[in-house]
Amino acid sequence: AGSPASSGGVLAGFLAFGFGSSCLNTVGVLGAVRVVPAKHAGKASAGVLCFLALGTTLHAAVYARWFLGDPLTFLLRYQLAYTGLMGL
């Protein structure tokens, strides 16, 4: 038996999560570009991309600090915390 991270279901979940995140990131950039004047579209896009990069860095830091080696538990706790916070 391999590690939980080597199972097909977990890897498929990571792939789906990454694909969904990429789609939502694209929507965030396009939304920001559409609401600002055309001459500021580059700044809006850069701002959104900067915040997305900072968010990814924060997620990686949290994972490395508290959940390294147990990706399934991390994903479940992260999703529960995120859903709970967004529901407030």
PDB file of N, CA and C in Angstrom:
ATOM      1  N   ALA A   1       0.849  -1.183   0.000  1.00  0.00           N
ATOM      2  CA  ALA A   1       0.000   0.000   0.000  1.00  0.00           C
ATOM      3  C   ALA A   1       0.889   1.238   0.000  1.00  0.00           C
ATOM      4  N   GLY A   2       0.578   2.162  -0.900  1.00  0.00           N
ATOM      5  CA  GLY A   2       1.356   3.393  -0.996  1.00  0.00           C
ATOM      6  C   GLY A   2       0.840   4.438  -0.027  1.00  0.00           C
ATOM      7  N   SER A   3       1.465   5.580  -0.087  1.00  0.00           N
ATOM      8  CA  SER A   3       1.039   6.672   0.782  1.00  0.00           C
ATOM      9  C   SER A   3      -0.289   7.227   0.285  1.00  0.00           C
ATOM     10  N   PRO A   4      -1.048   7.929   1.148  1.00  0.00           N
ATOM     11  CA  PRO A   4      -2.326   8.499   0.707  1.00  0.00           C
ATOM     12  C   PRO A   4      -2.172   9.422  -0.490  1.00  0.00           C
ATOM     13  N   ALA A   5      -1.052  10.123  -0.582  1.00  0.00           N
ATOM     14  CA  ALA A   5      -0.866  11.060  -1.686  1.00  0.00           C
ATOM     15  C   ALA A   5      -0.672  10.353  -3.013  1.00  0.00           C
ATOM     16  N   SER A   6      -0.290   9.066  -2.996  1.00  0.00           N
ATOM     17  CA  SER A   6      -0.061   8.359  -4.243  1.00  0.00           C
ATOM     18  C   SER A   6      -1.326   7.692  -4.779  1.00  0.00           C
ATOM     19  N   SER A   7      -2.412   7.734  -4.043  1.00  0.00           N
ATOM     20  CA  SER A   7      -3.637   7.114  -4.527  1.00  0.00           C
ATOM     21  C   SER A   7      -4.255   7.957  -5.638  1.00  0.00           C
ATOM     22  N   GLY A   8      -4.906   7.281  -6.561  1.00  0.00           N
ATOM     23  CA  GLY A   8      -5.486   7.963  -7.721  1.00  0.00           C
ATOM     24  C   GLY A   8      -6.552   8.986  -7.358  1.00  0.00           C
ATOM     25  N   GLY A   9      -7.367   8.692  -6.347  1.00  0.00           N
ATOM     26  CA  GLY A   9      -8.435   9.613  -5.968  1.00  0.00           C
ATOM     27  C   GLY A   9      -7.923  10.937  -5.434  1.00  0.00           C
ATOM     28  N   VAL A  10      -6.884  10.881  -4.619  1.00  0.00           N
ATOM     29  CA  VAL A  10      -6.313  12.108  -4.054  1.00  0.00           C
ATOM     30  C   VAL A  10      -5.656  12.931  -5.157  1.00  0.00           C
ATOM     31  N   LEU A  11      -4.925  12.248  -6.043  1.00  0.00           N
ATOM     32  CA  LEU A  11      -4.287  12.968  -7.145  1.00  0.00           C
ATOM     33  C   LEU A  11      -5.333  13.592  -8.065  1.00  0.00           C
ATOM     34  N   ALA A  12      -6.412  12.888  -8.328  1.00  0.00           N
ATOM     35  CA  ALA A  12      -7.488  13.450  -9.148  1.00  0.00           C
ATOM     36  C   ALA A  12      -8.120  14.648  -8.443  1.00  0.00           C
ATOM     37  N   GLY A  13      -8.250  14.570  -7.118  1.00  0.00           N
ATOM     38  CA  GLY A  13      -8.793  15.699  -6.355  1.00  0.00           C
ATOM     39  C   GLY A  13      -7.897  16.916  -6.442  1.00  0.00           C
ATOM     40  N   PHE A  14      -6.583  16.690  -6.342  1.00  0.00           N
ATOM     41  CA  PHE A  14      -5.647  17.808  -6.478  1.00  0.00           C
ATOM     42  C   PHE A  14      -5.733  18.425  -7.873  1.00  0.00           C
ATOM     43  N   LEU A  15      -5.863  17.580  -8.895  1.00  0.00           N
ATOM     44  CA  LEU A  15      -5.971  18.073 -10.263  1.00  0.00           C
ATOM     45  C   LEU A  15      -7.244  18.899 -10.437  1.00  0.00           C
ATOM     46  N   ALA A  16      -8.354  18.392  -9.914  1.00  0.00           N
ATOM     47  CA  ALA A  16      -9.618  19.125 -10.016  1.00  0.00           C
ATOM     48  C   ALA A  16      -9.564  20.439  -9.245  1.00  0.00           C
ATOM     49  N   PHE A  17      -8.959  20.417  -8.061  1.00  0.00           N
ATOM     50  CA  PHE A  17      -8.829  21.637  -7.263  1.00  0.00           C
ATOM     51  C   PHE A  17      -7.979  22.665  -7.997  1.00  0.00           C
ATOM     52  N   GLY A  18      -6.871  22.230  -8.590  1.00  0.00           N
ATOM     53  CA  GLY A  18      -6.005  23.133  -9.341  1.00  0.00           C
ATOM     54  C   GLY A  18      -6.695  23.710 -10.556  1.00  0.00           C
ATOM     55  N   PHE A  19      -7.439  22.871 -11.272  1.00  0.00           N
ATOM     56  CA  PHE A  19      -8.160  23.354 -12.449  1.00  0.00           C
ATOM     57  C   PHE A  19      -9.230  24.365 -12.052  1.00  0.00           C
ATOM     58  N   GLY A  20      -9.971  24.056 -10.993  1.00  0.00           N
ATOM     59  CA  GLY A  20     -10.999  24.984 -10.525  1.00  0.00           C
ATOM     60  C   GLY A  20     -10.405  26.302 -10.055  1.00  0.00           C
ATOM     61  N   SER A  21      -9.291  26.232  -9.359  1.00  0.00           N
ATOM     62  CA  SER A  21      -8.617  27.450  -8.900  1.00  0.00           C
ATOM     63  C   SER A  21      -8.165  28.290 -10.086  1.00  0.00           C
ATOM     64  N   SER A  22      -7.633  27.649 -11.110  1.00  0.00           N
ATOM     65  CA  SER A  22      -7.187  28.381 -12.294  1.00  0.00           C
ATOM     66  C   SER A  22      -8.353  29.080 -12.984  1.00  0.00           C
ATOM     67  N   CYS A  23      -9.482  28.401 -13.077  1.00  0.00           N
ATOM     68  CA  CYS A  23     -10.662  29.024 -13.694  1.00  0.00           C
ATOM     69  C   CYS A  23     -11.127  30.226 -12.884  1.00  0.00           C
ATOM     70  N   LEU A  24     -11.179  30.082 -11.564  1.00  0.00           N
ATOM     71  CA  LEU A  24     -11.610  31.200 -10.725  1.00  0.00           C
ATOM     72  C   LEU A  24     -10.602  32.346 -10.761  1.00  0.00           C
ATOM     73  N   ASN A  25      -9.313  32.038 -10.868  1.00  0.00           N
ATOM     74  CA  ASN A  25      -8.310  33.086 -10.990  1.00  0.00           C
ATOM     75  C   ASN A  25      -8.515  33.882 -12.268  1.00  0.00           C
ATOM     76  N   THR A  26      -8.823  33.190 -13.351  1.00  0.00           N
ATOM     77  CA  THR A  26      -9.075  33.863 -14.627  1.00  0.00           C
ATOM     78  C   THR A  26     -10.288  34.781 -14.519  1.00  0.00           C
ATOM     79  N   VAL A  27     -11.335  34.315 -13.867  1.00  0.00           N
ATOM     80  CA  VAL A  27     -12.530  35.143 -13.675  1.00  0.00           C
ATOM     81  C   VAL A  27     -12.192  36.379 -12.850  1.00  0.00           C
ATOM     82  N   GLY A  28     -11.364  36.215 -11.818  1.00  0.00           N
ATOM     83  CA  GLY A  28     -10.973  37.358 -10.991  1.00  0.00           C
ATOM     84  C   GLY A  28     -10.210  38.405 -11.771  1.00  0.00           C
ATOM     85  N   VAL A  29      -9.286  37.973 -12.599  1.00  0.00           N
ATOM     86  CA  VAL A  29      -8.514  38.922 -13.409  1.00  0.00           C
ATOM     87  C   VAL A  29      -9.410  39.607 -14.428  1.00  0.00           C
ATOM     88  N   LEU A  30     -10.228  38.838 -15.133  1.00  0.00           N
ATOM     89  CA  LEU A  30     -11.104  39.436 -16.141  1.00  0.00           C
ATOM     90  C   LEU A  30     -12.119  40.394 -15.513  1.00  0.00           C
ATOM     91  N   GLY A  31     -12.631  40.036 -14.348  1.00  0.00           N
ATOM     92  CA  GLY A  31     -13.569  40.920 -13.656  1.00  0.00           C
ATOM     93  C   GLY A  31     -12.929  42.236 -13.273  1.00  0.00           C
ATOM     94  N   ALA A  32     -11.717  42.177 -12.760  1.00  0.00           N
ATOM     95  CA  ALA A  32     -11.013  43.410 -12.378  1.00  0.00           C
ATOM     96  C   ALA A  32     -10.710  44.272 -13.590  1.00  0.00           C
ATOM     97  N   VAL A  33     -10.328  43.649 -14.684  1.00  0.00           N
ATOM     98  CA  VAL A  33      -9.995  44.402 -15.902  1.00  0.00           C
ATOM     99  C   VAL A  33     -11.235  45.080 -16.477  1.00  0.00           C
ATOM    100  N   ARG A  34     -12.382  44.440 -16.355  1.00  0.00           N
ATOM    101  CA  ARG A  34     -13.610  45.002 -16.937  1.00  0.00           C
ATOM    102  C   ARG A  34     -14.171  46.179 -16.148  1.00  0.00           C
ATOM    103  N   VAL A  35     -13.907  46.254 -14.856  1.00  0.00           N
ATOM    104  CA  VAL A  35     -14.535  47.305 -14.051  1.00  0.00           C
ATOM    105  C   VAL A  35     -13.707  48.584 -13.955  1.00  0.00           C
ATOM    106  N   VAL A  36     -12.462  48.553 -14.410  1.00  0.00           N
ATOM    107  CA  VAL A  36     -11.632  49.754 -14.361  1.00  0.00           C
ATOM    108  C   VAL A  36     -11.535  50.357 -15.756  1.00  0.00           C
ATOM    109  N   PRO A  37     -11.200  51.648 -15.853  1.00  0.00           N
ATOM    110  CA  PRO A  37     -10.995  52.245 -17.178  1.00  0.00           C
ATOM    111  C   PRO A  37      -9.888  51.500 -17.940  1.00  0.00           C
ATOM    112  N   ALA A  38      -9.990  51.489 -19.259  1.00  0.00           N
ATOM    113  CA  ALA A  38      -9.055  50.728 -20.101  1.00  0.00           C
ATOM    114  C   ALA A  38      -7.598  51.084 -19.831  1.00  0.00           C
ATOM    115  N   LYS A  39      -7.324  52.346 -19.535  1.00  0.00           N
ATOM    116  CA  LYS A  39      -5.926  52.735 -19.331  1.00  0.00           C
ATOM    117  C   LYS A  39      -5.338  52.168 -18.031  1.00  0.00           C
ATOM    118  N   HIS A  40      -6.190  51.671 -17.130  1.00  0.00           N
ATOM    119  CA  HIS A  40      -5.728  51.096 -15.865  1.00  0.00           C
ATOM    120  C   HIS A  40      -5.886  49.572 -15.821  1.00  0.00           C
ATOM    121  N   ALA A  41      -6.238  48.965 -16.949  1.00  0.00           N
ATOM    122  CA  ALA A  41      -6.486  47.516 -16.980  1.00  0.00           C
ATOM    123  C   ALA A  41      -5.233  46.724 -16.595  1.00  0.00           C
ATOM    124  N   GLY A  42      -4.076  47.146 -17.041  1.00  0.00           N
ATOM    125  CA  GLY A  42      -2.833  46.442 -16.702  1.00  0.00           C
ATOM    126  C   GLY A  42      -2.553  46.474 -15.216  1.00  0.00           C
ATOM    127  N   LYS A  43      -2.808  47.633 -14.597  1.00  0.00           N
ATOM    128  CA  LYS A  43      -2.586  47.751 -13.148  1.00  0.00           C
ATOM    129  C   LYS A  43      -3.563  46.862 -12.381  1.00  0.00           C
ATOM    130  N   ALA A  44      -4.815  46.828 -12.838  1.00  0.00           N
ATOM    131  CA  ALA A  44      -5.816  45.996 -12.169  1.00  0.00           C
ATOM    132  C   ALA A  44      -5.450  44.514 -12.278  1.00  0.00           C
ATOM    133  N   SER A  45      -5.034  44.107 -13.470  1.00  0.00           N
ATOM    134  CA  SER A  45      -4.636  42.716 -13.685  1.00  0.00           C
ATOM    135  C   SER A  45      -3.428  42.363 -12.816  1.00  0.00           C
ATOM    136  N   ALA A  46      -2.433  43.246 -12.786  1.00  0.00           N
ATOM    137  CA  ALA A  46      -1.239  43.000 -11.976  1.00  0.00           C
ATOM    138  C   ALA A  46      -1.591  42.918 -10.494  1.00  0.00           C
ATOM    139  N   GLY A  47      -2.501  43.773 -10.038  1.00  0.00           N
ATOM    140  CA  GLY A  47      -2.912  43.747  -8.636  1.00  0.00           C
ATOM    141  C   GLY A  47      -3.580  42.438  -8.257  1.00  0.00           C
ATOM    142  N   VAL A  48      -4.499  41.976  -9.106  1.00  0.00           N
ATOM    143  CA  VAL A  48      -5.180  40.707  -8.828  1.00  0.00           C
ATOM    144  C   VAL A  48      -4.184  39.558  -8.843  1.00  0.00           C
ATOM    145  N   LEU A  49      -3.301  39.531  -9.826  1.00  0.00           N
ATOM    146  CA  LEU A  49      -2.315  38.455  -9.913  1.00  0.00           C
ATOM    147  C   LEU A  49      -1.368  38.464  -8.715  1.00  0.00           C
ATOM    148  N   CYS A  50      -1.031  39.647  -8.223  1.00  0.00           N
ATOM    149  CA  CYS A  50      -0.165  39.752  -7.048  1.00  0.00           C
ATOM    150  C   CYS A  50      -0.860  39.161  -5.824  1.00  0.00           C
ATOM    151  N   PHE A  51      -2.132  39.505  -5.620  1.00  0.00           N
ATOM    152  CA  PHE A  51      -2.863  38.944  -4.492  1.00  0.00           C
ATOM    153  C   PHE A  51      -3.043  37.435  -4.624  1.00  0.00           C
ATOM    154  N   LEU A  52      -3.252  36.945  -5.853  1.00  0.00           N
ATOM    155  CA  LEU A  52      -3.359  35.497  -6.056  1.00  0.00           C
ATOM    156  C   LEU A  52      -2.047  34.799  -5.703  1.00  0.00           C
ATOM    157  N   ALA A  53      -0.928  35.402  -6.087  1.00  0.00           N
ATOM    158  CA  ALA A  53       0.373  34.815  -5.761  1.00  0.00           C
ATOM    159  C   ALA A  53       0.613  34.816  -4.255  1.00  0.00           C
ATOM    160  N   LEU A  54       0.238  35.903  -3.592  1.00  0.00           N
ATOM    161  CA  LEU A  54       0.393  35.958  -2.142  1.00  0.00           C
ATOM    162  C   LEU A  54      -0.492  34.921  -1.453  1.00  0.00           C
ATOM    163  N   GLY A  55      -1.696  34.736  -1.967  1.00  0.00           N
ATOM    164  CA  GLY A  55      -2.594  33.731  -1.406  1.00  0.00           C
ATOM    165  C   GLY A  55      -2.046  32.333  -1.570  1.00  0.00           C
ATOM    166  N   THR A  56      -1.482  32.040  -2.740  1.00  0.00           N
ATOM    167  CA  THR A  56      -0.882  30.728  -2.974  1.00  0.00           C
ATOM    168  C   THR A  56       0.306  30.504  -2.044  1.00  0.00           C
ATOM    169  N   THR A  57       1.099  31.540  -1.856  1.00  0.00           N
ATOM    170  CA  THR A  57       2.240  31.446  -0.948  1.00  0.00           C
ATOM    171  C   THR A  57       1.776  31.187   0.481  1.00  0.00           C
ATOM    172  N   LEU A  58       0.734  31.876   0.910  1.00  0.00           N
ATOM    173  CA  LEU A  58       0.191  31.675   2.248  1.00  0.00           C
ATOM    174  C   LEU A  58      -0.327  30.252   2.420  1.00  0.00           C
ATOM    175  N   HIS A  59      -1.059  29.747   1.426  1.00  0.00           N
ATOM    176  CA  HIS A  59      -1.574  28.378   1.505  1.00  0.00           C
ATOM    177  C   HIS A  59      -0.435  27.371   1.602  1.00  0.00           C
ATOM    178  N   ALA A  60       0.608  27.579   0.797  1.00  0.00           N
ATOM    179  CA  ALA A  60       1.751  26.666   0.836  1.00  0.00           C
ATOM    180  C   ALA A  60       2.452  26.721   2.190  1.00  0.00           C
ATOM    181  N   ALA A  61       2.558  27.906   2.775  1.00  0.00           N
ATOM    182  CA  ALA A  61       3.197  28.050   4.085  1.00  0.00           C
ATOM    183  C   ALA A  61       2.388  27.347   5.170  1.00  0.00           C
ATOM    184  N   VAL A  62       1.080  27.504   5.133  1.00  0.00           N
ATOM    185  CA  VAL A  62       0.223  26.828   6.118  1.00  0.00           C
ATOM    186  C   VAL A  62       0.341  25.319   5.963  1.00  0.00           C
ATOM    187  N   TYR A  63       0.313  24.856   4.725  1.00  0.00           N
ATOM    188  CA  TYR A  63       0.439  23.414   4.484  1.00  0.00           C
ATOM    189  C   TYR A  63       1.777  22.889   4.999  1.00  0.00           C
ATOM    190  N   ALA A  64       2.854  23.589   4.680  1.00  0.00           N
ATOM    191  CA  ALA A  64       4.186  23.146   5.090  1.00  0.00           C
ATOM    192  C   ALA A  64       4.349  23.176   6.609  1.00  0.00           C
ATOM    193  N   ARG A  65       3.705  24.120   7.260  1.00  0.00           N
ATOM    194  CA  ARG A  65       3.870  24.277   8.709  1.00  0.00           C
ATOM    195  C   ARG A  65       3.066  23.250   9.508  1.00  0.00           C
ATOM    196  N   TRP A  66       1.825  22.989   9.084  1.00  0.00           N
ATOM    197  CA  TRP A  66       0.952  22.180   9.928  1.00  0.00           C
ATOM    198  C   TRP A  66       0.506  20.838   9.343  1.00  0.00           C
ATOM    199  N   PHE A  67       0.573  20.666   8.046  1.00  0.00           N
ATOM    200  CA  PHE A  67      -0.044  19.471   7.471  1.00  0.00           C
ATOM    201  C   PHE A  67       0.875  18.671   6.557  1.00  0.00           C
ATOM    202  N   LEU A  68       2.161  18.935   6.555  1.00  0.00           N
ATOM    203  CA  LEU A  68       3.071  18.247   5.653  1.00  0.00           C
ATOM    204  C   LEU A  68       2.980  16.739   5.838  1.00  0.00           C
ATOM    205  N   GLY A  69       2.835  16.036   4.756  1.00  0.00           N
ATOM    206  CA  GLY A  69       2.773  14.584   4.801  1.00  0.00           C
ATOM    207  C   GLY A  69       1.373  14.018   4.899  1.00  0.00           C
ATOM    208  N   ASP A  70       0.372  14.841   5.063  1.00  0.00           N
ATOM    209  CA  ASP A  70      -1.000  14.356   5.171  1.00  0.00           C
ATOM    210  C   ASP A  70      -1.911  15.231   4.306  1.00  0.00           C
ATOM    211  N   PRO A  71      -1.843  15.096   2.985  1.00  0.00           N
ATOM    212  CA  PRO A  71      -2.580  16.000   2.102  1.00  0.00           C
ATOM    213  C   PRO A  71      -4.096  15.879   2.209  1.00  0.00           C
ATOM    214  N   LEU A  72      -4.602  14.692   2.488  1.00  0.00           N
ATOM    215  CA  LEU A  72      -6.044  14.528   2.563  1.00  0.00           C
ATOM    216  C   LEU A  72      -6.626  15.264   3.769  1.00  0.00           C
ATOM    217  N   THR A  73      -5.988  15.138   4.928  1.00  0.00           N
ATOM    218  CA  THR A  73      -6.445  15.851   6.120  1.00  0.00           C
ATOM    219  C   THR A  73      -6.357  17.356   5.903  1.00  0.00           C
ATOM    220  N   PHE A  74      -5.274  17.804   5.290  1.00  0.00           N
ATOM    221  CA  PHE A  74      -5.127  19.228   4.999  1.00  0.00           C
ATOM    222  C   PHE A  74      -6.267  19.715   4.118  1.00  0.00           C
ATOM    223  N   LEU A  75      -6.539  18.990   3.048  1.00  0.00           N
ATOM    224  CA  LEU A  75      -7.580  19.418   2.111  1.00  0.00           C
ATOM    225  C   LEU A  75      -8.950  19.468   2.787  1.00  0.00           C
ATOM    226  N   LEU A  76      -9.257  18.468   3.581  1.00  0.00           N
ATOM    227  CA  LEU A  76     -10.551  18.448   4.263  1.00  0.00           C
ATOM    228  C   LEU A  76     -10.675  19.579   5.279  1.00  0.00           C
ATOM    229  N   ARG A  77      -9.658  19.781   6.086  1.00  0.00           N
ATOM    230  CA  ARG A  77      -9.704  20.865   7.085  1.00  0.00           C
ATOM    231  C   ARG A  77      -9.750  22.222   6.405  1.00  0.00           C
ATOM    232  N   TYR A  78      -8.973  22.377   5.347  1.00  0.00           N
ATOM    233  CA  TYR A  78      -8.953  23.643   4.617  1.00  0.00           C
ATOM    234  C   TYR A  78     -10.330  23.946   4.036  1.00  0.00           C
ATOM    235  N   GLN A  79     -10.940  22.960   3.404  1.00  0.00           N
ATOM    236  CA  GLN A  79     -12.256  23.172   2.803  1.00  0.00           C
ATOM    237  C   GLN A  79     -13.312  23.482   3.859  1.00  0.00           C
ATOM    238  N   LEU A  80     -13.261  22.797   4.984  1.00  0.00           N
ATOM    239  CA  LEU A  80     -14.215  23.072   6.061  1.00  0.00           C
ATOM    240  C   LEU A  80     -14.028  24.483   6.620  1.00  0.00           C
ATOM    241  N   ALA A  81     -12.787  24.878   6.862  1.00  0.00           N
ATOM    242  CA  ALA A  81     -12.516  26.215   7.390  1.00  0.00           C
ATOM    243  C   ALA A  81     -12.917  27.286   6.387  1.00  0.00           C
ATOM    244  N   TYR A  82     -12.571  27.089   5.128  1.00  0.00           N
ATOM    245  CA  TYR A  82     -12.892  28.079   4.094  1.00  0.00           C
ATOM    246  C   TYR A  82     -14.401  28.218   3.930  1.00  0.00           C
ATOM    247  N   THR A  83     -15.096  27.093   3.865  1.00  0.00           N
ATOM    248  CA  THR A  83     -16.545  27.135   3.713  1.00  0.00           C
ATOM    249  C   THR A  83     -17.206  27.803   4.911  1.00  0.00           C
ATOM    250  N   GLY A  84     -16.714  27.490   6.103  1.00  0.00           N
ATOM    251  CA  GLY A  84     -17.276  28.116   7.313  1.00  0.00           C
ATOM    252  C   GLY A  84     -17.051  29.616   7.354  1.00  0.00           C
ATOM    253  N   LEU A  85     -15.839  30.056   7.005  1.00  0.00           N
ATOM    254  CA  LEU A  85     -15.557  31.491   7.006  1.00  0.00           C
ATOM    255  C   LEU A  85     -16.357  32.229   5.941  1.00  0.00           C
ATOM    256  N   MET A  86     -16.481  31.655   4.768  1.00  0.00           N
ATOM    257  CA  MET A  86     -17.196  32.312   3.686  1.00  0.00           C
ATOM    258  C   MET A  86     -18.708  32.343   3.961  1.00  0.00           C
ATOM    259  N   GLY A  87     -19.171  31.439   4.800  1.00  0.00           N
ATOM    260  CA  GLY A  87     -20.597  31.396   5.128  1.00  0.00           C
ATOM    261  C   GLY A  87     -21.023  32.441   6.151  1.00  0.00           C
ATOM    262  N   LEU A  88     -20.036  33.075   6.795  1.00  0.00           N
ATOM    263  CA  LEU A  88     -20.381  34.076   7.825  1.00  0.00           C
ATOM    264  C   LEU A  88     -20.936  35.344   7.237  1.00  0.00           C
TER     265      LEU A  88
END
